[in-house]
mmCIF file of N, CA, C and O in Angstrom:
data_model
loop_
_atom_site.group_PDB
_atom_site.id
_atom_site.type_symbol
_atom_site.label_atom_id
_atom_site.label_comp_id
_atom_site.label_asym_id
_atom_site.label_seq_id
_atom_site.Cartn_x
_atom_site.Cartn_y
_atom_site.Cartn_z
ATOM 1 N N UNK A 43 115.083 53.100 143.506
ATOM 2 C CA UNK A 43 114.024 52.181 143.862
ATOM 3 C C UNK A 43 114.634 50.801 144.092
ATOM 4 O O UNK A 43 115.434 50.332 143.300
ATOM 5 N N UNK A 44 114.217 50.145 145.117
ATOM 6 C CA UNK A 44 114.745 48.810 145.404
ATOM 7 C C UNK A 44 113.691 47.735 145.179
ATOM 8 O O UNK A 44 112.487 47.992 145.214
ATOM 9 N N UNK A 45 114.198 46.530 144.927
ATOM 10 C CA UNK A 45 113.389 45.337 144.691
ATOM 11 C C UNK A 45 113.976 44.245 145.573
ATOM 12 O O UNK A 45 115.195 44.152 145.718
ATOM 13 N N UNK A 46 113.142 43.397 146.130
ATOM 14 C CA UNK A 46 113.611 42.274 146.941
ATOM 15 C C UNK A 46 113.567 41.025 146.064
ATOM 16 O O UNK A 46 112.556 40.756 145.416
ATOM 17 N N UNK A 47 114.691 40.290 146.036
ATOM 18 C CA UNK A 47 114.764 39.093 145.197
ATOM 19 C C UNK A 47 115.272 37.897 145.990
ATOM 20 O O UNK A 47 115.965 38.045 146.990
ATOM 21 N N UNK A 48 114.923 36.723 145.495
ATOM 22 C CA UNK A 48 115.477 35.488 146.050
ATOM 23 C C UNK A 48 116.569 34.991 145.125
ATOM 24 O O UNK A 48 116.764 35.506 144.018
ATOM 25 N N UNK A 49 117.280 33.970 145.556
ATOM 26 C CA UNK A 49 118.225 33.299 144.669
ATOM 27 C C UNK A 49 117.454 32.801 143.447
ATOM 28 O O UNK A 49 116.279 32.443 143.538
ATOM 29 N N UNK A 50 118.123 32.783 142.303
ATOM 30 C CA UNK A 50 117.516 32.266 141.085
ATOM 31 C C UNK A 50 116.955 33.328 140.153
ATOM 32 O O UNK A 50 116.728 33.059 138.982
ATOM 33 N N UNK A 51 116.718 34.539 140.668
ATOM 34 C CA UNK A 51 116.165 35.590 139.813
ATOM 35 C C UNK A 51 117.172 35.964 138.730
ATOM 36 O O UNK A 51 116.853 35.968 137.540
ATOM 37 N N UNK A 52 118.399 36.282 139.107
ATOM 38 C CA UNK A 52 119.420 36.665 138.127
ATOM 39 C C UNK A 52 119.792 35.504 137.208
ATOM 40 O O UNK A 52 120.284 35.720 136.110
ATOM 41 N N UNK A 53 119.571 34.285 137.658
ATOM 42 C CA UNK A 53 119.929 33.110 136.871
ATOM 43 C C UNK A 53 118.882 32.755 135.821
ATOM 44 O O UNK A 53 119.035 31.783 135.096
ATOM 45 N N UNK A 54 117.783 33.510 135.745
ATOM 46 C CA UNK A 54 116.784 33.310 134.695
ATOM 47 C C UNK A 54 115.695 32.312 135.018
ATOM 48 O O UNK A 54 114.958 31.894 134.132
ATOM 49 N N UNK A 55 115.551 31.944 136.278
ATOM 50 C CA UNK A 55 114.526 30.972 136.651
ATOM 51 C C UNK A 55 113.132 31.603 136.649
ATOM 52 O O UNK A 55 112.988 32.814 136.711
ATOM 53 N N UNK A 56 112.099 30.756 136.558
ATOM 54 C CA UNK A 56 110.718 31.226 136.660
ATOM 55 C C UNK A 56 110.530 31.915 137.997
ATOM 56 O O UNK A 56 111.144 31.524 139.002
ATOM 57 N N UNK A 57 109.666 32.931 138.011
ATOM 58 C CA UNK A 57 109.479 33.697 139.243
ATOM 59 C C UNK A 57 108.016 33.933 139.548
ATOM 60 O O UNK A 57 107.156 33.815 138.685
ATOM 61 N N UNK A 58 107.784 34.272 140.792
ATOM 62 C CA UNK A 58 106.517 34.846 141.223
ATOM 63 C C UNK A 58 106.842 36.259 141.679
ATOM 64 O O UNK A 58 107.726 36.458 142.511
ATOM 65 N N UNK A 59 106.170 37.233 141.109
ATOM 66 C CA UNK A 59 106.358 38.624 141.471
ATOM 67 C C UNK A 59 105.178 39.093 142.292
ATOM 68 O O UNK A 59 104.040 39.050 141.821
ATOM 69 N N UNK A 60 105.436 39.495 143.516
ATOM 70 C CA UNK A 60 104.392 39.915 144.450
ATOM 71 C C UNK A 60 104.679 41.356 144.836
ATOM 72 O O UNK A 60 105.802 41.678 145.215
ATOM 73 N N UNK A 61 103.667 42.203 144.755
ATOM 74 C CA UNK A 61 103.875 43.618 145.086
ATOM 75 C C UNK A 61 103.123 43.969 146.359
ATOM 76 O O UNK A 61 101.918 43.754 146.465
ATOM 77 N N UNK A 62 103.849 44.525 147.305
ATOM 78 C CA UNK A 62 103.293 44.944 148.582
ATOM 79 C C UNK A 62 103.350 46.465 148.699
ATOM 80 O O UNK A 62 104.181 47.112 148.066
ATOM 81 N N UNK A 63 102.498 47.033 149.532
ATOM 82 C CA UNK A 63 102.588 48.454 149.854
ATOM 83 C C UNK A 63 103.927 48.657 150.549
ATOM 84 O O UNK A 63 104.340 47.836 151.368
ATOM 85 N N UNK A 64 104.626 49.737 150.208
ATOM 86 C CA UNK A 64 105.979 49.902 150.730
ATOM 87 C C UNK A 64 106.329 51.369 150.930
ATOM 88 O O UNK A 64 105.641 52.250 150.416
ATOM 89 N N UNK A 65 107.438 51.612 151.638
ATOM 90 C CA UNK A 65 107.926 52.987 151.782
ATOM 91 C C UNK A 65 108.287 53.582 150.420
ATOM 92 O O UNK A 65 108.493 52.852 149.447
ATOM 93 N N UNK A 66 108.425 54.885 150.372
ATOM 94 C CA UNK A 66 108.631 55.602 149.122
ATOM 95 C C UNK A 66 109.891 55.173 148.359
ATOM 96 O O UNK A 66 109.906 55.158 147.142
ATOM 97 N N UNK A 67 110.952 54.797 149.047
ATOM 98 C CA UNK A 67 112.198 54.442 148.360
ATOM 99 C C UNK A 67 112.246 52.978 147.919
ATOM 100 O O UNK A 67 113.233 52.539 147.364
ATOM 101 N N UNK A 68 111.182 52.228 148.168
ATOM 102 C CA UNK A 68 111.115 50.827 147.769
ATOM 103 C C UNK A 68 109.978 50.634 146.775
ATOM 104 O O UNK A 68 108.960 51.301 146.842
ATOM 105 N N UNK A 69 110.152 49.693 145.856
ATOM 106 C CA UNK A 69 109.125 49.439 144.845
ATOM 107 C C UNK A 69 107.973 48.614 145.394
ATOM 108 O O UNK A 69 106.882 48.650 144.850
ATOM 109 N N UNK A 70 108.241 47.828 146.435
ATOM 110 C CA UNK A 70 107.235 46.916 146.962
ATOM 111 C C UNK A 70 107.280 45.547 146.310
ATOM 112 O O UNK A 70 106.575 44.639 146.728
ATOM 113 N N UNK A 71 108.118 45.379 145.283
ATOM 114 C CA UNK A 71 108.195 44.103 144.578
ATOM 115 C C UNK A 71 109.083 43.105 145.302
ATOM 116 O O UNK A 71 110.193 43.421 145.719
ATOM 117 N N UNK A 72 108.546 41.887 145.425
ATOM 118 C CA UNK A 72 109.288 40.729 145.903
ATOM 119 C C UNK A 72 109.272 39.731 144.763
ATOM 120 O O UNK A 72 108.196 39.334 144.305
ATOM 121 N N UNK A 73 110.435 39.362 144.268
ATOM 122 C CA UNK A 73 110.574 38.440 143.149
ATOM 123 C C UNK A 73 111.196 37.157 143.675
ATOM 124 O O UNK A 73 112.347 37.149 144.118
ATOM 125 N N UNK A 74 110.425 36.084 143.622
ATOM 126 C CA UNK A 74 110.812 34.837 144.288
ATOM 127 C C UNK A 74 110.811 33.691 143.281
ATOM 128 O O UNK A 74 109.880 33.556 142.487
ATOM 129 N N UNK A 75 111.841 32.855 143.345
ATOM 130 C CA UNK A 75 111.915 31.652 142.507
ATOM 131 C C UNK A 75 111.716 30.417 143.388
ATOM 132 O O UNK A 75 111.598 30.520 144.615
ATOM 133 N N UNK A 76 111.749 29.252 142.757
ATOM 134 C CA UNK A 76 111.667 28.004 143.517
ATOM 135 C C UNK A 76 112.880 27.797 144.414
ATOM 136 O O UNK A 76 112.866 26.938 145.290
ATOM 137 N N UNK A 77 113.940 28.585 144.205
ATOM 138 C CA UNK A 77 115.119 28.494 145.066
ATOM 139 C C UNK A 77 114.894 29.125 146.441
ATOM 140 O O UNK A 77 115.696 28.920 147.346
ATOM 141 N N UNK A 78 113.813 29.895 146.585
ATOM 142 C CA UNK A 78 113.540 30.533 147.879
ATOM 143 C C UNK A 78 113.254 29.458 148.920
ATOM 144 O O UNK A 78 112.429 28.570 148.720
ATOM 145 N N UNK A 79 113.923 29.549 150.060
ATOM 146 C CA UNK A 79 113.848 28.506 151.095
ATOM 147 C C UNK A 79 112.959 28.895 152.283
ATOM 148 O O UNK A 79 113.072 28.302 153.347
ATOM 149 N N UNK A 80 112.100 29.879 152.107
ATOM 150 C CA UNK A 80 111.186 30.362 153.151
ATOM 151 C C UNK A 80 111.905 31.041 154.318
ATOM 152 O O UNK A 80 111.310 31.253 155.366
ATOM 153 N N UNK A 81 113.167 31.354 154.147
ATOM 154 C CA UNK A 81 113.923 32.103 155.154
ATOM 155 C C UNK A 81 114.064 33.533 154.657
ATOM 156 O O UNK A 81 114.825 33.795 153.723
ATOM 157 N N UNK A 82 113.330 34.444 155.264
ATOM 158 C CA UNK A 82 113.325 35.839 154.819
ATOM 159 C C UNK A 82 114.722 36.450 154.831
ATOM 160 O O UNK A 82 115.020 37.353 154.063
ATOM 161 N N UNK A 83 115.593 35.917 155.673
ATOM 162 C CA UNK A 83 116.968 36.425 155.731
ATOM 163 C C UNK A 83 117.769 36.090 154.473
ATOM 164 O O UNK A 83 118.807 36.685 154.225
ATOM 165 N N UNK A 84 117.283 35.146 153.672
ATOM 166 C CA UNK A 84 117.988 34.781 152.442
ATOM 167 C C UNK A 84 117.642 35.720 151.278
ATOM 168 O O UNK A 84 118.292 35.677 150.238
ATOM 169 N N UNK A 85 116.633 36.568 151.450
ATOM 170 C CA UNK A 85 116.247 37.511 150.404
ATOM 171 C C UNK A 85 117.237 38.668 150.348
ATOM 172 O O UNK A 85 117.842 39.025 151.356
ATOM 173 N N UNK A 86 117.387 39.247 149.158
ATOM 174 C CA UNK A 86 118.325 40.355 148.961
ATOM 175 C C UNK A 86 117.562 41.572 148.448
ATOM 176 O O UNK A 86 116.718 41.443 147.572
ATOM 177 N N UNK A 87 117.894 42.757 148.956
ATOM 178 C CA UNK A 87 117.333 43.991 148.441
ATOM 179 C C UNK A 87 118.350 44.557 147.454
ATOM 180 O O UNK A 87 119.498 44.793 147.807
ATOM 181 N N UNK A 88 117.911 44.722 146.204
ATOM 182 C CA UNK A 88 118.787 45.208 145.141
ATOM 183 C C UNK A 88 118.133 46.405 144.455
ATOM 184 O O UNK A 88 116.929 46.621 144.577
ATOM 185 N N UNK A 89 118.929 47.150 143.715
ATOM 186 C CA UNK A 89 118.387 48.286 142.991
ATOM 187 C C UNK A 89 117.621 47.787 141.766
ATOM 188 O O UNK A 89 118.013 46.812 141.122
ATOM 189 N N UNK A 90 116.533 48.466 141.455
ATOM 190 C CA UNK A 90 115.666 48.103 140.341
ATOM 191 C C UNK A 90 116.437 47.908 139.042
ATOM 192 O O UNK A 90 116.173 46.983 138.284
ATOM 193 N N UNK A 91 117.418 48.769 138.768
ATOM 194 C CA UNK A 91 118.097 48.677 137.476
ATOM 195 C C UNK A 91 118.884 47.384 137.320
ATOM 196 O O UNK A 91 119.074 46.901 136.207
ATOM 197 N N UNK A 92 119.341 46.766 138.417
ATOM 198 C CA UNK A 92 120.032 45.477 138.311
ATOM 199 C C UNK A 92 119.089 44.411 137.775
ATOM 200 O O UNK A 92 119.463 43.601 136.931
ATOM 201 N N UNK A 93 117.865 44.413 138.280
ATOM 202 C CA UNK A 93 116.859 43.460 137.820
ATOM 203 C C UNK A 93 116.472 43.771 136.377
ATOM 204 O O UNK A 93 116.337 42.867 135.548
ATOM 205 N N UNK A 94 116.302 45.045 136.047
ATOM 206 C CA UNK A 94 115.903 45.447 134.693
ATOM 207 C C UNK A 94 116.921 44.963 133.650
ATOM 208 O O UNK A 94 116.523 44.468 132.591
ATOM 209 N N UNK A 95 118.218 45.091 133.941
ATOM 210 C CA UNK A 95 119.231 44.656 132.985
ATOM 211 C C UNK A 95 119.374 43.143 132.944
ATOM 212 O O UNK A 95 119.615 42.562 131.890
ATOM 213 N N UNK A 96 119.208 42.489 134.086
ATOM 214 C CA UNK A 96 119.375 41.034 134.143
ATOM 215 C C UNK A 96 118.168 40.282 133.600
ATOM 216 O O UNK A 96 118.314 39.185 133.062
ATOM 217 N N UNK A 97 116.972 40.855 133.764
ATOM 218 C CA UNK A 97 115.740 40.133 133.417
ATOM 219 C C UNK A 97 114.759 40.985 132.602
ATOM 220 O O UNK A 97 113.644 41.262 133.042
ATOM 221 N N UNK A 98 115.111 41.392 131.405
ATOM 222 C CA UNK A 98 114.172 42.181 130.595
ATOM 223 C C UNK A 98 112.938 41.384 130.176
ATOM 224 O O UNK A 98 111.944 41.962 129.740
ATOM 225 N N UNK A 99 112.964 40.052 130.357
ATOM 226 C CA UNK A 99 111.842 39.204 129.944
ATOM 227 C C UNK A 99 110.555 39.472 130.706
ATOM 228 O O UNK A 99 109.468 39.212 130.208
ATOM 229 N N UNK A 100 110.621 40.001 131.908
ATOM 230 C CA UNK A 100 109.391 40.292 132.645
ATOM 231 C C UNK A 100 109.299 41.750 133.088
ATOM 232 O O UNK A 100 108.409 42.122 133.858
ATOM 233 N N UNK A 101 110.175 42.579 132.591
ATOM 234 C CA UNK A 101 110.256 43.972 133.022
ATOM 235 C C UNK A 101 108.918 44.706 132.925
ATOM 236 O O UNK A 101 108.521 45.422 133.841
ATOM 237 N N UNK A 102 108.168 44.527 131.837
ATOM 238 C CA UNK A 102 106.905 45.252 131.671
ATOM 239 C C UNK A 102 105.873 44.883 132.738
ATOM 240 O O UNK A 102 104.990 45.674 133.039
ATOM 241 N N UNK A 103 105.988 43.725 133.340
ATOM 242 C CA UNK A 103 105.017 43.314 134.359
ATOM 243 C C UNK A 103 105.243 44.015 135.695
ATOM 244 O O UNK A 103 104.375 43.999 136.564
ATOM 245 N N UNK A 104 106.385 44.662 135.859
ATOM 246 C CA UNK A 104 106.636 45.399 137.091
ATOM 247 C C UNK A 104 105.848 46.709 137.128
ATOM 248 O O UNK A 104 105.901 47.440 138.112
ATOM 249 N N UNK A 105 105.084 46.990 136.077
ATOM 250 C CA UNK A 105 104.233 48.178 136.034
ATOM 251 C C UNK A 105 102.805 47.886 136.500
ATOM 252 O O UNK A 105 101.998 48.805 136.603
ATOM 253 N N UNK A 106 102.490 46.624 136.787
ATOM 254 C CA UNK A 106 101.125 46.330 137.239
ATOM 255 C C UNK A 106 100.909 46.947 138.621
ATOM 256 O O UNK A 106 101.844 47.107 139.398
ATOM 257 N N UNK A 107 99.664 47.314 138.928
ATOM 258 C CA UNK A 107 99.403 48.051 140.160
ATOM 259 C C UNK A 107 99.473 47.194 141.428
ATOM 260 O O UNK A 107 99.421 45.963 141.380
ATOM 261 N N UNK A 108 99.550 47.894 142.523
ATOM 262 C CA UNK A 108 99.500 47.282 143.847
ATOM 263 C C UNK A 108 98.239 46.425 143.932
ATOM 264 O O UNK A 108 97.190 46.806 143.424
ATOM 265 N N UNK A 109 98.344 45.263 144.547
ATOM 266 C CA UNK A 109 97.201 44.363 144.676
ATOM 267 C C UNK A 109 97.174 43.276 143.622
ATOM 268 O O UNK A 109 96.256 42.469 143.573
ATOM 269 N N UNK A 110 98.188 43.258 142.766
ATOM 270 C CA UNK A 110 98.307 42.223 141.742
ATOM 271 C C UNK A 110 99.661 41.542 141.882
ATOM 272 O O UNK A 110 100.584 42.059 142.488
ATOM 273 N N UNK A 111 99.759 40.384 141.279
ATOM 274 C CA UNK A 111 101.008 39.635 141.225
ATOM 275 C C UNK A 111 101.088 38.941 139.880
ATOM 276 O O UNK A 111 100.085 38.836 139.180
ATOM 277 N N UNK A 112 102.271 38.523 139.527
ATOM 278 C CA UNK A 112 102.398 37.741 138.302
ATOM 279 C C UNK A 112 103.184 36.477 138.588
ATOM 280 O O UNK A 112 104.007 36.421 139.499
ATOM 281 N N UNK A 113 102.869 35.452 137.802
ATOM 282 C CA UNK A 113 103.531 34.163 137.924
ATOM 283 C C UNK A 113 104.114 33.794 136.574
ATOM 284 O O UNK A 113 103.387 33.759 135.578
ATOM 285 N N UNK A 114 105.410 33.552 136.546
ATOM 286 C CA UNK A 114 106.067 33.120 135.325
ATOM 287 C C UNK A 114 106.355 31.633 135.451
ATOM 288 O O UNK A 114 106.942 31.189 136.435
ATOM 289 N N UNK A 115 105.896 30.883 134.462
ATOM 290 C CA UNK A 115 106.154 29.442 134.434
ATOM 291 C C UNK A 115 106.435 29.051 132.993
ATOM 292 O O UNK A 115 105.599 29.283 132.119
ATOM 293 N N UNK A 116 107.597 28.493 132.764
ATOM 294 C CA UNK A 116 108.000 28.045 131.432
ATOM 295 C C UNK A 116 107.869 29.155 130.389
ATOM 296 O O UNK A 116 107.443 28.910 129.258
ATOM 297 N N UNK A 117 108.189 30.386 130.776
ATOM 298 C CA UNK A 117 108.151 31.511 129.855
ATOM 299 C C UNK A 117 106.795 32.160 129.680
ATOM 300 O O UNK A 117 106.678 33.196 129.046
ATOM 301 N N UNK A 118 105.751 31.558 130.218
ATOM 302 C CA UNK A 118 104.401 32.142 130.162
ATOM 303 C C UNK A 118 104.146 32.914 131.439
ATOM 304 O O UNK A 118 104.571 32.493 132.521
ATOM 305 N N UNK A 119 103.433 34.035 131.331
ATOM 306 C CA UNK A 119 103.153 34.856 132.502
ATOM 307 C C UNK A 119 101.655 35.013 132.688
ATOM 308 O O UNK A 119 100.926 35.302 131.744
ATOM 309 N N UNK A 120 101.231 34.797 133.919
ATOM 310 C CA UNK A 120 99.833 34.946 134.309
ATOM 311 C C UNK A 120 99.764 36.044 135.364
ATOM 312 O O UNK A 120 100.561 36.051 136.304
ATOM 313 N N UNK A 121 98.827 36.962 135.203
ATOM 314 C CA UNK A 121 98.626 38.036 136.179
ATOM 315 C C UNK A 121 97.398 37.699 137.000
ATOM 316 O O UNK A 121 96.360 37.319 136.449
ATOM 317 N N UNK A 122 97.523 37.850 138.311
ATOM 318 C CA UNK A 122 96.410 37.557 139.227
ATOM 319 C C UNK A 122 96.195 38.730 140.164
ATOM 320 O O UNK A 122 97.153 39.388 140.582
ATOM 321 N N UNK A 123 94.949 38.948 140.526
ATOM 322 C CA UNK A 123 94.646 39.938 141.556
ATOM 323 C C UNK A 123 94.702 39.247 142.903
ATOM 324 O O UNK A 123 94.205 38.118 143.056
ATOM 325 N N UNK A 124 95.346 39.889 143.877
ATOM 326 C CA UNK A 124 95.420 39.324 145.212
ATOM 327 C C UNK A 124 94.032 39.291 145.843
ATOM 328 O O UNK A 124 93.214 40.184 145.592
ATOM 329 N N UNK A 125 93.796 38.300 146.652
ATOM 330 C CA UNK A 125 92.529 38.210 147.370
ATOM 331 C C UNK A 125 92.533 39.225 148.513
ATOM 332 O O UNK A 125 93.529 39.368 149.212
ATOM 333 N N UNK A 126 91.418 39.909 148.688
ATOM 334 C CA UNK A 126 91.274 40.889 149.763
ATOM 335 C C UNK A 126 90.732 40.173 150.981
ATOM 336 O O UNK A 126 89.743 39.453 150.904
ATOM 337 N N UNK A 127 91.402 40.351 152.108
ATOM 338 C CA UNK A 127 90.961 39.658 153.339
ATOM 339 C C UNK A 127 90.088 40.555 154.162
ATOM 340 O O UNK A 127 90.150 41.714 154.196
#
């Protein structure tokens, strides 16, 4: 399973985790920090286990269902449901 991450995820920065519908071999998770520069080419696709070992602090939140996201700020995590358009 793969996860898409921005710079700063492995470094322990606060993140926003957004889950999208995805192909079977991808988790659909995009994990973005304030280091993300809005250039999609700067994102990296990595294997789930790399994120799991590097960031166990939010690992349990990767089980939330499609249509939700989480925001980590100063160690606190808030879960939000995405707005349906």
